[in-house]
Amino acid sequence: DCNDHDRIWDALDKVREKHPDMVLLHGGSPRGAERIAACWAESRKVTQIAFKPDWNRHAKAAPFRRNDQLLSVMPYGLIVFPGSGITENLADKARRLGIPVWRFTEGGA
């Protein structure tokens, strides 16, 4: 998990400077970058929509189906924080749809 609170907030503040009407879409995780981003949105009064995996309906495929659901709204862009294969799946699918993907790395945004 990516837990660099200050750098995540800074990256999201920069996005908001360019897109003041932004809506934060995230996976609703109770920890890591998604939780930090949700706290940022709450603090900054930014509308947020959580796309949580439906484990009961989709079992092990739930996070991948969640990715599809999130991308179905065609976001303007995607910030990818270090994570798992599920995160990489989201980034790959976004690129195929022509959605810009920005990688947040441990050494810089």
PDB file of N, CA and C in Angstrom, residues 3-107:
ATOM      1  N   ASN A   3       1.214   4.823   1.424  1.00  0.00           N
ATOM      2  CA  ASN A   3       0.687   5.515   2.602  1.00  0.00           C
ATOM      3  C   ASN A   3       1.305   6.885   2.844  1.00  0.00           C
ATOM      4  N   ASP A   4       1.903   7.487   1.816  1.00  0.00           N
ATOM      5  CA  ASP A   4       2.556   8.782   1.976  1.00  0.00           C
ATOM      6  C   ASP A   4       1.499   9.890   1.932  1.00  0.00           C
ATOM      7  N   HIS A   5       0.901  10.124   3.079  1.00  0.00           N
ATOM      8  CA  HIS A   5      -0.211  11.068   3.220  1.00  0.00           C
ATOM      9  C   HIS A   5       0.098  12.429   2.596  1.00  0.00           C
ATOM     10  N   ASP A   6       1.229  13.026   2.944  1.00  0.00           N
ATOM     11  CA  ASP A   6       1.561  14.371   2.465  1.00  0.00           C
ATOM     12  C   ASP A   6       1.678  14.418   0.944  1.00  0.00           C
ATOM     13  N   ARG A   7       2.356  13.443   0.369  1.00  0.00           N
ATOM     14  CA  ARG A   7       2.555  13.448  -1.083  1.00  0.00           C
ATOM     15  C   ARG A   7       1.263  13.146  -1.831  1.00  0.00           C
ATOM     16  N   ILE A   8       0.429  12.282  -1.278  1.00  0.00           N
ATOM     17  CA  ILE A   8      -0.857  11.988  -1.922  1.00  0.00           C
ATOM     18  C   ILE A   8      -1.738  13.234  -1.891  1.00  0.00           C
ATOM     19  N   TRP A   9      -1.816  13.903  -0.748  1.00  0.00           N
ATOM     20  CA  TRP A   9      -2.619  15.130  -0.664  1.00  0.00           C
ATOM     21  C   TRP A   9      -2.067  16.185  -1.619  1.00  0.00           C
ATOM     22  N   ASP A  10      -0.746  16.307  -1.697  1.00  0.00           N
ATOM     23  CA  ASP A  10      -0.135  17.287  -2.595  1.00  0.00           C
ATOM     24  C   ASP A  10      -0.498  16.984  -4.052  1.00  0.00           C
ATOM     25  N   ALA A  11      -0.413  15.718  -4.445  1.00  0.00           N
ATOM     26  CA  ALA A  11      -0.753  15.335  -5.821  1.00  0.00           C
ATOM     27  C   ALA A  11      -2.216  15.650  -6.122  1.00  0.00           C
ATOM     28  N   LEU A  12      -3.103  15.337  -5.196  1.00  0.00           N
ATOM     29  CA  LEU A  12      -4.526  15.608  -5.412  1.00  0.00           C
ATOM     30  C   LEU A  12      -4.815  17.107  -5.414  1.00  0.00           C
ATOM     31  N   ASP A  13      -4.107  17.873  -4.590  1.00  0.00           N
ATOM     32  CA  ASP A  13      -4.264  19.333  -4.617  1.00  0.00           C
ATOM     33  C   ASP A  13      -3.867  19.889  -5.984  1.00  0.00           C
ATOM     34  N   LYS A  14      -2.799  19.348  -6.566  1.00  0.00           N
ATOM     35  CA  LYS A  14      -2.352  19.810  -7.886  1.00  0.00           C
ATOM     36  C   LYS A  14      -3.388  19.488  -8.960  1.00  0.00           C
ATOM     37  N   VAL A  15      -3.976  18.310  -8.883  1.00  0.00           N
ATOM     38  CA  VAL A  15      -5.027  17.952  -9.842  1.00  0.00           C
ATOM     39  C   VAL A  15      -6.208  18.900  -9.680  1.00  0.00           C
ATOM     40  N   ARG A  16      -6.575  19.169  -8.451  1.00  0.00           N
ATOM     41  CA  ARG A  16      -7.725  20.048  -8.201  1.00  0.00           C
ATOM     42  C   ARG A  16      -7.469  21.471  -8.682  1.00  0.00           C
ATOM     43  N   GLU A  17      -6.211  21.931  -8.621  1.00  0.00           N
ATOM     44  CA  GLU A  17      -5.883  23.260  -9.147  1.00  0.00           C
ATOM     45  C   GLU A  17      -6.228  23.344 -10.630  1.00  0.00           C
ATOM     46  N   LYS A  18      -5.943  22.274 -11.367  1.00  0.00           N
ATOM     47  CA  LYS A  18      -6.214  22.250 -12.812  1.00  0.00           C
ATOM     48  C   LYS A  18      -7.672  21.924 -13.120  1.00  0.00           C
ATOM     49  N   HIS A  19      -8.321  21.191 -12.218  1.00  0.00           N
ATOM     50  CA  HIS A  19      -9.700  20.739 -12.433  1.00  0.00           C
ATOM     51  C   HIS A  19     -10.519  21.017 -11.168  1.00  0.00           C
ATOM     52  N   PRO A  20     -10.886  22.291 -10.931  1.00  0.00           N
ATOM     53  CA  PRO A  20     -11.571  22.633  -9.683  1.00  0.00           C
ATOM     54  C   PRO A  20     -12.931  21.954  -9.501  1.00  0.00           C
ATOM     55  N   ASP A  21     -13.509  21.462 -10.589  1.00  0.00           N
ATOM     56  CA  ASP A  21     -14.803  20.786 -10.496  1.00  0.00           C
ATOM     57  C   ASP A  21     -14.651  19.267 -10.456  1.00  0.00           C
ATOM     58  N   MET A  22     -13.459  18.808 -10.122  1.00  0.00           N
ATOM     59  CA  MET A  22     -13.188  17.369 -10.143  1.00  0.00           C
ATOM     60  C   MET A  22     -14.102  16.589  -9.197  1.00  0.00           C
ATOM     61  N   VAL A  23     -14.304  15.334  -9.549  1.00  0.00           N
ATOM     62  CA  VAL A  23     -14.978  14.363  -8.697  1.00  0.00           C
ATOM     63  C   VAL A  23     -13.978  13.233  -8.491  1.00  0.00           C
ATOM     64  N   LEU A  24     -13.743  12.854  -7.256  1.00  0.00           N
ATOM     65  CA  LEU A  24     -12.796  11.781  -6.952  1.00  0.00           C
ATOM     66  C   LEU A  24     -13.514  10.438  -7.009  1.00  0.00           C
ATOM     67  N   LEU A  25     -13.048   9.555  -7.876  1.00  0.00           N
ATOM     68  CA  LEU A  25     -13.544   8.186  -7.951  1.00  0.00           C
ATOM     69  C   LEU A  25     -12.478   7.289  -7.348  1.00  0.00           C
ATOM     70  N   HIS A  26     -12.871   6.369  -6.488  1.00  0.00           N
ATOM     71  CA  HIS A  26     -11.894   5.471  -5.878  1.00  0.00           C
ATOM     72  C   HIS A  26     -12.562   4.156  -5.512  1.00  0.00           C
ATOM     73  N   GLY A  27     -11.748   3.202  -5.090  1.00  0.00           N
ATOM     74  CA  GLY A  27     -12.243   1.858  -4.814  1.00  0.00           C
ATOM     75  C   GLY A  27     -12.802   1.626  -3.426  1.00  0.00           C
ATOM     76  N   GLY A  28     -12.799   2.643  -2.577  1.00  0.00           N
ATOM     77  CA  GLY A  28     -13.421   2.516  -1.267  1.00  0.00           C
ATOM     78  C   GLY A  28     -12.678   1.657  -0.267  1.00  0.00           C
ATOM     79  N   SER A  29     -11.387   1.445  -0.479  1.00  0.00           N
ATOM     80  CA  SER A  29     -10.610   0.630   0.453  1.00  0.00           C
ATOM     81  C   SER A  29     -10.496   1.335   1.806  1.00  0.00           C
ATOM     82  N   PRO A  30     -10.526   0.586   2.901  1.00  0.00           N
ATOM     83  CA  PRO A  30     -10.421   1.199   4.224  1.00  0.00           C
ATOM     84  C   PRO A  30      -8.986   1.555   4.621  1.00  0.00           C
ATOM     85  N   ARG A  31      -8.025   1.345   3.730  1.00  0.00           N
ATOM     86  CA  ARG A  31      -6.624   1.662   4.047  1.00  0.00           C
ATOM     87  C   ARG A  31      -5.886   2.061   2.773  1.00  0.00           C
ATOM     88  N   GLY A  32      -4.665   2.514   2.941  1.00  0.00           N
ATOM     89  CA  GLY A  32      -3.814   2.839   1.808  1.00  0.00           C
ATOM     90  C   GLY A  32      -4.216   4.121   1.096  1.00  0.00           C
ATOM     91  N   ALA A  33      -3.761   4.234  -0.148  1.00  0.00           N
ATOM     92  CA  ALA A  33      -3.953   5.457  -0.929  1.00  0.00           C
ATOM     93  C   ALA A  33      -5.426   5.806  -1.112  1.00  0.00           C
ATOM     94  N   GLU A  34      -6.268   4.803  -1.286  1.00  0.00           N
ATOM     95  CA  GLU A  34      -7.694   5.094  -1.472  1.00  0.00           C
ATOM     96  C   GLU A  34      -8.295   5.745  -0.230  1.00  0.00           C
ATOM     97  N   ARG A  35      -7.949   5.253   0.931  1.00  0.00           N
ATOM     98  CA  ARG A  35      -8.460   5.839   2.177  1.00  0.00           C
ATOM     99  C   ARG A  35      -7.913   7.246   2.369  1.00  0.00           C
ATOM    100  N   ILE A  36      -6.633   7.424   2.074  1.00  0.00           N
ATOM    101  CA  ILE A  36      -6.024   8.749   2.197  1.00  0.00           C
ATOM    102  C   ILE A  36      -6.697   9.716   1.232  1.00  0.00           C
ATOM    103  N   ALA A  37      -6.946   9.275  -0.001  1.00  0.00           N
ATOM    104  CA  ALA A  37      -7.614  10.123  -0.992  1.00  0.00           C
ATOM    105  C   ALA A  37      -9.037  10.465  -0.547  1.00  0.00           C
ATOM    106  N   ALA A  38      -9.735   9.505   0.043  1.00  0.00           N
ATOM    107  CA  ALA A  38     -11.092   9.764   0.533  1.00  0.00           C
ATOM    108  C   ALA A  38     -11.073  10.815   1.644  1.00  0.00           C
ATOM    109  N   CYS A  39     -10.089  10.727   2.530  1.00  0.00           N
ATOM    110  CA  CYS A  39      -9.951  11.729   3.597  1.00  0.00           C
ATOM    111  C   CYS A  39      -9.647  13.102   3.008  1.00  0.00           C
ATOM    112  N   TRP A  40      -8.800  13.126   1.966  1.00  0.00           N
ATOM    113  CA  TRP A  40      -8.497  14.383   1.273  1.00  0.00           C
ATOM    114  C   TRP A  40      -9.781  14.990   0.717  1.00  0.00           C
ATOM    115  N   ALA A  41     -10.582  14.187   0.023  1.00  0.00           N
ATOM    116  CA  ALA A  41     -11.820  14.683  -0.585  1.00  0.00           C
ATOM    117  C   ALA A  41     -12.774  15.221   0.478  1.00  0.00           C
ATOM    118  N   GLU A  42     -12.874  14.512   1.584  1.00  0.00           N
ATOM    119  CA  GLU A  42     -13.748  14.963   2.670  1.00  0.00           C
ATOM    120  C   GLU A  42     -13.262  16.294   3.222  1.00  0.00           C
ATOM    121  N   SER A  43     -11.965  16.415   3.436  1.00  0.00           N
ATOM    122  CA  SER A  43     -11.385  17.636   3.978  1.00  0.00           C
ATOM    123  C   SER A  43     -11.530  18.815   3.018  1.00  0.00           C
ATOM    124  N   ARG A  44     -11.384  18.542   1.726  1.00  0.00           N
ATOM    125  CA  ARG A  44     -11.415  19.599   0.704  1.00  0.00           C
ATOM    126  C   ARG A  44     -12.824  19.840   0.147  1.00  0.00           C
ATOM    127  N   LYS A  45     -13.794  19.104   0.663  1.00  0.00           N
ATOM    128  CA  LYS A  45     -15.185  19.222   0.191  1.00  0.00           C
ATOM    129  C   LYS A  45     -15.298  18.901  -1.300  1.00  0.00           C
ATOM    130  N   VAL A  46     -14.562  17.892  -1.732  1.00  0.00           N
ATOM    131  CA  VAL A  46     -14.605  17.418  -3.114  1.00  0.00           C
ATOM    132  C   VAL A  46     -15.562  16.229  -3.164  1.00  0.00           C
ATOM    133  N   THR A  47     -16.464  16.242  -4.130  1.00  0.00           N
ATOM    134  CA  THR A  47     -17.381  15.117  -4.290  1.00  0.00           C
ATOM    135  C   THR A  47     -16.576  13.857  -4.568  1.00  0.00           C
ATOM    136  N   GLN A  48     -16.953  12.768  -3.921  1.00  0.00           N
ATOM    137  CA  GLN A  48     -16.267  11.499  -4.144  1.00  0.00           C
ATOM    138  C   GLN A  48     -17.286  10.389  -4.332  1.00  0.00           C
ATOM    139  N   ILE A  49     -16.914   9.433  -5.157  1.00  0.00           N
ATOM    140  CA  ILE A  49     -17.748   8.261  -5.399  1.00  0.00           C
ATOM    141  C   ILE A  49     -16.870   7.033  -5.205  1.00  0.00           C
ATOM    142  N   ALA A  50     -17.269   6.167  -4.292  1.00  0.00           N
ATOM    143  CA  ALA A  50     -16.521   4.932  -4.029  1.00  0.00           C
ATOM    144  C   ALA A  50     -17.143   3.783  -4.824  1.00  0.00           C
ATOM    145  N   PHE A  51     -16.306   3.094  -5.557  1.00  0.00           N
ATOM    146  CA  PHE A  51     -16.709   1.902  -6.305  1.00  0.00           C
ATOM    147  C   PHE A  51     -16.147   0.701  -5.554  1.00  0.00           C
ATOM    148  N   LYS A  52     -16.928   0.173  -4.642  1.00  0.00           N
ATOM    149  CA  LYS A  52     -16.451  -0.937  -3.813  1.00  0.00           C
ATOM    150  C   LYS A  52     -16.704  -2.271  -4.515  1.00  0.00           C
ATOM    151  N   PRO A  53     -15.772  -3.207  -4.388  1.00  0.00           N
ATOM    152  CA  PRO A  53     -15.977  -4.531  -4.983  1.00  0.00           C
ATOM    153  C   PRO A  53     -17.188  -5.229  -4.359  1.00  0.00           C
ATOM    154  N   ASP A  54     -17.958  -5.908  -5.189  1.00  0.00           N
ATOM    155  CA  ASP A  54     -19.107  -6.686  -4.714  1.00  0.00           C
ATOM    156  C   ASP A  54     -18.651  -8.139  -4.570  1.00  0.00           C
ATOM    157  N   TRP A  55     -18.071  -8.444  -3.407  1.00  0.00           N
ATOM    158  CA  TRP A  55     -17.494  -9.766  -3.166  1.00  0.00           C
ATOM    159  C   TRP A  55     -18.553 -10.860  -3.191  1.00  0.00           C
ATOM    160  N   ASN A  56     -19.746 -10.582  -2.688  1.00  0.00           N
ATOM    161  CA  ASN A  56     -20.806 -11.595  -2.661  1.00  0.00           C
ATOM    162  C   ASN A  56     -21.246 -11.995  -4.066  1.00  0.00           C
ATOM    163  N   ARG A  57     -21.304 -11.046  -4.943  1.00  0.00           N
ATOM    164  CA  ARG A  57     -21.792 -11.309  -6.302  1.00  0.00           C
ATOM    165  C   ARG A  57     -20.710 -11.847  -7.230  1.00  0.00           C
ATOM    166  N   HIS A  58     -19.487 -11.309  -7.100  1.00  0.00           N
ATOM    167  CA  HIS A  58     -18.440 -11.627  -8.070  1.00  0.00           C
ATOM    168  C   HIS A  58     -17.263 -12.425  -7.508  1.00  0.00           C
ATOM    169  N   ALA A  59     -17.262 -12.717  -6.223  1.00  0.00           N
ATOM    170  CA  ALA A  59     -16.195 -13.503  -5.579  1.00  0.00           C
ATOM    171  C   ALA A  59     -14.816 -12.936  -5.929  1.00  0.00           C
ATOM    172  N   LYS A  60     -13.895 -13.782  -6.374  1.00  0.00           N
ATOM    173  CA  LYS A  60     -12.517 -13.348  -6.634  1.00  0.00           C
ATOM    174  C   LYS A  60     -12.414 -12.341  -7.776  1.00  0.00           C
ATOM    175  N   ALA A  61     -13.407 -12.308  -8.648  1.00  0.00           N
ATOM    176  CA  ALA A  61     -13.403 -11.358  -9.768  1.00  0.00           C
ATOM    177  C   ALA A  61     -13.887  -9.964  -9.347  1.00  0.00           C
ATOM    178  N   ALA A  62     -14.336  -9.818  -8.101  1.00  0.00           N
ATOM    179  CA  ALA A  62     -14.957  -8.566  -7.646  1.00  0.00           C
ATOM    180  C   ALA A  62     -14.113  -7.315  -7.897  1.00  0.00           C
ATOM    181  N   PRO A  63     -12.819  -7.309  -7.558  1.00  0.00           N
ATOM    182  CA  PRO A  63     -12.072  -6.069  -7.786  1.00  0.00           C
ATOM    183  C   PRO A  63     -11.906  -5.744  -9.275  1.00  0.00           C
ATOM    184  N   PHE A  64     -11.843  -6.767 -10.110  1.00  0.00           N
ATOM    185  CA  PHE A  64     -11.706  -6.531 -11.548  1.00  0.00           C
ATOM    186  C   PHE A  64     -13.014  -6.008 -12.135  1.00  0.00           C
ATOM    187  N   ARG A  65     -14.131  -6.531 -11.663  1.00  0.00           N
ATOM    188  CA  ARG A  65     -15.445  -6.022 -12.083  1.00  0.00           C
ATOM    189  C   ARG A  65     -15.626  -4.586 -11.592  1.00  0.00           C
ATOM    190  N   ARG A  66     -15.152  -4.318 -10.376  1.00  0.00           N
ATOM    191  CA  ARG A  66     -15.195  -2.950  -9.849  1.00  0.00           C
ATOM    192  C   ARG A  66     -14.417  -2.008 -10.755  1.00  0.00           C
ATOM    193  N   ASN A  67     -13.235  -2.450 -11.216  1.00  0.00           N
ATOM    194  CA  ASN A  67     -12.454  -1.632 -12.142  1.00  0.00           C
ATOM    195  C   ASN A  67     -13.263  -1.304 -13.388  1.00  0.00           C
ATOM    196  N   ASP A  68     -13.943  -2.311 -13.938  1.00  0.00           N
ATOM    197  CA  ASP A  68     -14.765  -2.096 -15.133  1.00  0.00           C
ATOM    198  C   ASP A  68     -15.871  -1.081 -14.856  1.00  0.00           C
ATOM    199  N   GLN A  69     -16.494  -1.204 -13.706  1.00  0.00           N
ATOM    200  CA  GLN A  69     -17.577  -0.284 -13.344  1.00  0.00           C
ATOM    201  C   GLN A  69     -17.051   1.144 -13.220  1.00  0.00           C
ATOM    202  N   LEU A  70     -15.914   1.309 -12.564  1.00  0.00           N
ATOM    203  CA  LEU A  70     -15.326   2.634 -12.398  1.00  0.00           C
ATOM    204  C   LEU A  70     -15.007   3.245 -13.759  1.00  0.00           C
ATOM    205  N   LEU A  71     -14.419   2.459 -14.648  1.00  0.00           N
ATOM    206  CA  LEU A  71     -14.039   2.979 -15.961  1.00  0.00           C
ATOM    207  C   LEU A  71     -15.238   3.219 -16.865  1.00  0.00           C
ATOM    208  N   SER A  72     -16.362   2.597 -16.571  1.00  0.00           N
ATOM    209  CA  SER A  72     -17.547   2.779 -17.413  1.00  0.00           C
ATOM    210  C   SER A  72     -18.068   4.211 -17.373  1.00  0.00           C
ATOM    211  N   VAL A  73     -17.697   4.985 -16.359  1.00  0.00           N
ATOM    212  CA  VAL A  73     -18.114   6.385 -16.296  1.00  0.00           C
ATOM    213  C   VAL A  73     -17.138   7.297 -17.045  1.00  0.00           C
ATOM    214  N   MET A  74     -16.120   6.706 -17.655  1.00  0.00           N
ATOM    215  CA  MET A  74     -15.131   7.413 -18.472  1.00  0.00           C
ATOM    216  C   MET A  74     -14.544   8.645 -17.760  1.00  0.00           C
ATOM    217  N   PRO A  75     -13.770   8.406 -16.701  1.00  0.00           N
ATOM    218  CA  PRO A  75     -13.139   9.536 -16.005  1.00  0.00           C
ATOM    219  C   PRO A  75     -12.175  10.272 -16.933  1.00  0.00           C
ATOM    220  N   TYR A  76     -11.911  11.546 -16.623  1.00  0.00           N
ATOM    221  CA  TYR A  76     -10.986  12.352 -17.424  1.00  0.00           C
ATOM    222  C   TYR A  76      -9.560  11.850 -17.313  1.00  0.00           C
ATOM    223  N   GLY A  77      -9.228  11.251 -16.202  1.00  0.00           N
ATOM    224  CA  GLY A  77      -7.877  10.763 -15.983  1.00  0.00           C
ATOM    225  C   GLY A  77      -7.835   9.844 -14.782  1.00  0.00           C
ATOM    226  N   LEU A  78      -6.674   9.210 -14.622  1.00  0.00           N
ATOM    227  CA  LEU A  78      -6.499   8.231 -13.555  1.00  0.00           C
ATOM    228  C   LEU A  78      -5.125   8.436 -12.933  1.00  0.00           C
ATOM    229  N   ILE A  79      -5.074   8.574 -11.619  1.00  0.00           N
ATOM    230  CA  ILE A  79      -3.800   8.599 -10.900  1.00  0.00           C
ATOM    231  C   ILE A  79      -3.617   7.204 -10.324  1.00  0.00           C
ATOM    232  N   VAL A  80      -2.511   6.570 -10.670  1.00  0.00           N
ATOM    233  CA  VAL A  80      -2.238   5.207 -10.210  1.00  0.00           C
ATOM    234  C   VAL A  80      -1.191   5.268  -9.106  1.00  0.00           C
ATOM    235  N   PHE A  81      -1.579   4.832  -7.926  1.00  0.00           N
ATOM    236  CA  PHE A  81      -0.658   4.744  -6.799  1.00  0.00           C
ATOM    237  C   PHE A  81      -0.097   3.334  -6.748  1.00  0.00           C
ATOM    238  N   PRO A  82       1.126   3.157  -6.253  1.00  0.00           N
ATOM    239  CA  PRO A  82       1.691   1.808  -6.184  1.00  0.00           C
ATOM    240  C   PRO A  82       0.731   0.862  -5.478  1.00  0.00           C
ATOM    241  N   GLY A  83       0.541  -0.291  -6.072  1.00  0.00           N
ATOM    242  CA  GLY A  83      -0.415  -1.224  -5.495  1.00  0.00           C
ATOM    243  C   GLY A  83      -0.177  -2.638  -5.960  1.00  0.00           C
ATOM    244  N   SER A  84      -1.215  -3.239  -6.485  1.00  0.00           N
ATOM    245  CA  SER A  84      -1.196  -4.659  -6.816  1.00  0.00           C
ATOM    246  C   SER A  84      -1.491  -4.876  -8.292  1.00  0.00           C
ATOM    247  N   GLY A  85      -1.643  -6.129  -8.663  1.00  0.00           N
ATOM    248  CA  GLY A  85      -2.048  -6.475 -10.018  1.00  0.00           C
ATOM    249  C   GLY A  85      -3.415  -5.913 -10.356  1.00  0.00           C
ATOM    250  N   ILE A  86      -4.249  -5.737  -9.357  1.00  0.00           N
ATOM    251  CA  ILE A  86      -5.573  -5.149  -9.574  1.00  0.00           C
ATOM    252  C   ILE A  86      -5.421  -3.694 -10.011  1.00  0.00           C
ATOM    253  N   THR A  87      -4.475  -2.994  -9.398  1.00  0.00           N
ATOM    254  CA  THR A  87      -4.192  -1.616  -9.778  1.00  0.00           C
ATOM    255  C   THR A  87      -3.665  -1.565 -11.206  1.00  0.00           C
ATOM    256  N   GLU A  88      -2.762  -2.478 -11.537  1.00  0.00           N
ATOM    257  CA  GLU A  88      -2.209  -2.522 -12.900  1.00  0.00           C
ATOM    258  C   GLU A  88      -3.293  -2.852 -13.916  1.00  0.00           C
ATOM    259  N   ASN A  89      -4.231  -3.720 -13.547  1.00  0.00           N
ATOM    260  CA  ASN A  89      -5.364  -4.044 -14.410  1.00  0.00           C
ATOM    261  C   ASN A  89      -6.172  -2.782 -14.709  1.00  0.00           C
ATOM    262  N   LEU A  90      -6.412  -1.980 -13.696  1.00  0.00           N
ATOM    263  CA  LEU A  90      -7.152  -0.732 -13.867  1.00  0.00           C
ATOM    264  C   LEU A  90      -6.412   0.205 -14.819  1.00  0.00           C
ATOM    265  N   ALA A  91      -5.107   0.365 -14.615  1.00  0.00           N
ATOM    266  CA  ALA A  91      -4.312   1.251 -15.469  1.00  0.00           C
ATOM    267  C   ALA A  91      -4.299   0.760 -16.916  1.00  0.00           C
ATOM    268  N   ASP A  92      -4.111  -0.530 -17.128  1.00  0.00           N
ATOM    269  CA  ASP A  92      -4.091  -1.090 -18.487  1.00  0.00           C
ATOM    270  C   ASP A  92      -5.418  -0.874 -19.194  1.00  0.00           C
ATOM    271  N   LYS A  93      -6.506  -1.141 -18.504  1.00  0.00           N
ATOM    272  CA  LYS A  93      -7.833  -0.961 -19.109  1.00  0.00           C
ATOM    273  C   LYS A  93      -8.093   0.510 -19.422  1.00  0.00           C
ATOM    274  N   ALA A  94      -7.667   1.403 -18.527  1.00  0.00           N
ATOM    275  CA  ALA A  94      -7.855   2.840 -18.756  1.00  0.00           C
ATOM    276  C   ALA A  94      -7.102   3.281 -20.004  1.00  0.00           C
ATOM    277  N   ARG A  95      -5.857   2.845 -20.145  1.00  0.00           N
ATOM    278  CA  ARG A  95      -5.066   3.210 -21.328  1.00  0.00           C
ATOM    279  C   ARG A  95      -5.741   2.724 -22.606  1.00  0.00           C
ATOM    280  N   ARG A  96      -6.254   1.491 -22.579  1.00  0.00           N
ATOM    281  CA  ARG A  96      -6.939   0.951 -23.767  1.00  0.00           C
ATOM    282  C   ARG A  96      -8.169   1.773 -24.136  1.00  0.00           C
ATOM    283  N   LEU A  97      -8.787   2.399 -23.136  1.00  0.00           N
ATOM    284  CA  LEU A  97      -9.960   3.241 -23.387  1.00  0.00           C
ATOM    285  C   LEU A  97      -9.576   4.677 -23.751  1.00  0.00           C
ATOM    286  N   GLY A  98      -8.272   4.965 -23.764  1.00  0.00           N
ATOM    287  CA  GLY A  98      -7.810   6.311 -24.088  1.00  0.00           C
ATOM    288  C   GLY A  98      -7.868   7.275 -22.919  1.00  0.00           C
ATOM    289  N   ILE A  99      -8.006   6.759 -21.713  1.00  0.00           N
ATOM    290  CA  ILE A  99      -8.038   7.593 -20.510  1.00  0.00           C
ATOM    291  C   ILE A  99      -6.597   7.841 -20.065  1.00  0.00           C
ATOM    292  N   PRO A 100      -6.194   9.109 -19.916  1.00  0.00           N
ATOM    293  CA  PRO A 100      -4.825   9.391 -19.471  1.00  0.00           C
ATOM    294  C   PRO A 100      -4.547   8.781 -18.099  1.00  0.00           C
ATOM    295  N   VAL A 101      -3.358   8.202 -17.961  1.00  0.00           N
ATOM    296  CA  VAL A 101      -2.942   7.564 -16.710  1.00  0.00           C
ATOM    297  C   VAL A 101      -1.671   8.252 -16.221  1.00  0.00           C
ATOM    298  N   TRP A 102      -1.701   8.743 -14.980  1.00  0.00           N
ATOM    299  CA  TRP A 102      -0.530   9.337 -14.352  1.00  0.00           C
ATOM    300  C   TRP A 102      -0.087   8.424 -13.227  1.00  0.00           C
ATOM    301  N   ARG A 103       1.190   8.078 -13.230  1.00  0.00           N
ATOM    302  CA  ARG A 103       1.736   7.191 -12.193  1.00  0.00           C
ATOM    303  C   ARG A 103       2.316   8.006 -11.056  1.00  0.00           C
ATOM    304  N   PHE A 104       1.859   7.705  -9.863  1.00  0.00           N
ATOM    305  CA  PHE A 104       2.406   8.281  -8.640  1.00  0.00           C
ATOM    306  C   PHE A 104       3.467   7.308  -8.172  1.00  0.00           C
ATOM    307  N   THR A 105       4.702   7.764  -8.112  1.00  0.00           N
ATOM    308  CA  THR A 105       5.782   6.876  -7.687  1.00  0.00           C
ATOM    309  C   THR A 105       6.283   7.299  -6.315  1.00  0.00           C
ATOM    310  N   GLU A 106       6.974   6.403  -5.675  1.00  0.00           N
ATOM    311  CA  GLU A 106       7.507   6.703  -4.344  1.00  0.00           C
ATOM    312  C   GLU A 106       8.503   7.855  -4.396  1.00  0.00           C
ATOM    313  N   GLY A 107       9.191   8.029  -5.522  1.00  0.00           N
ATOM    314  CA  GLY A 107      10.191   9.082  -5.630  1.00  0.00           C
ATOM    315  C   GLY A 107       9.661  10.394  -6.162  1.00  0.00           C
TER     316      GLY A 107
END
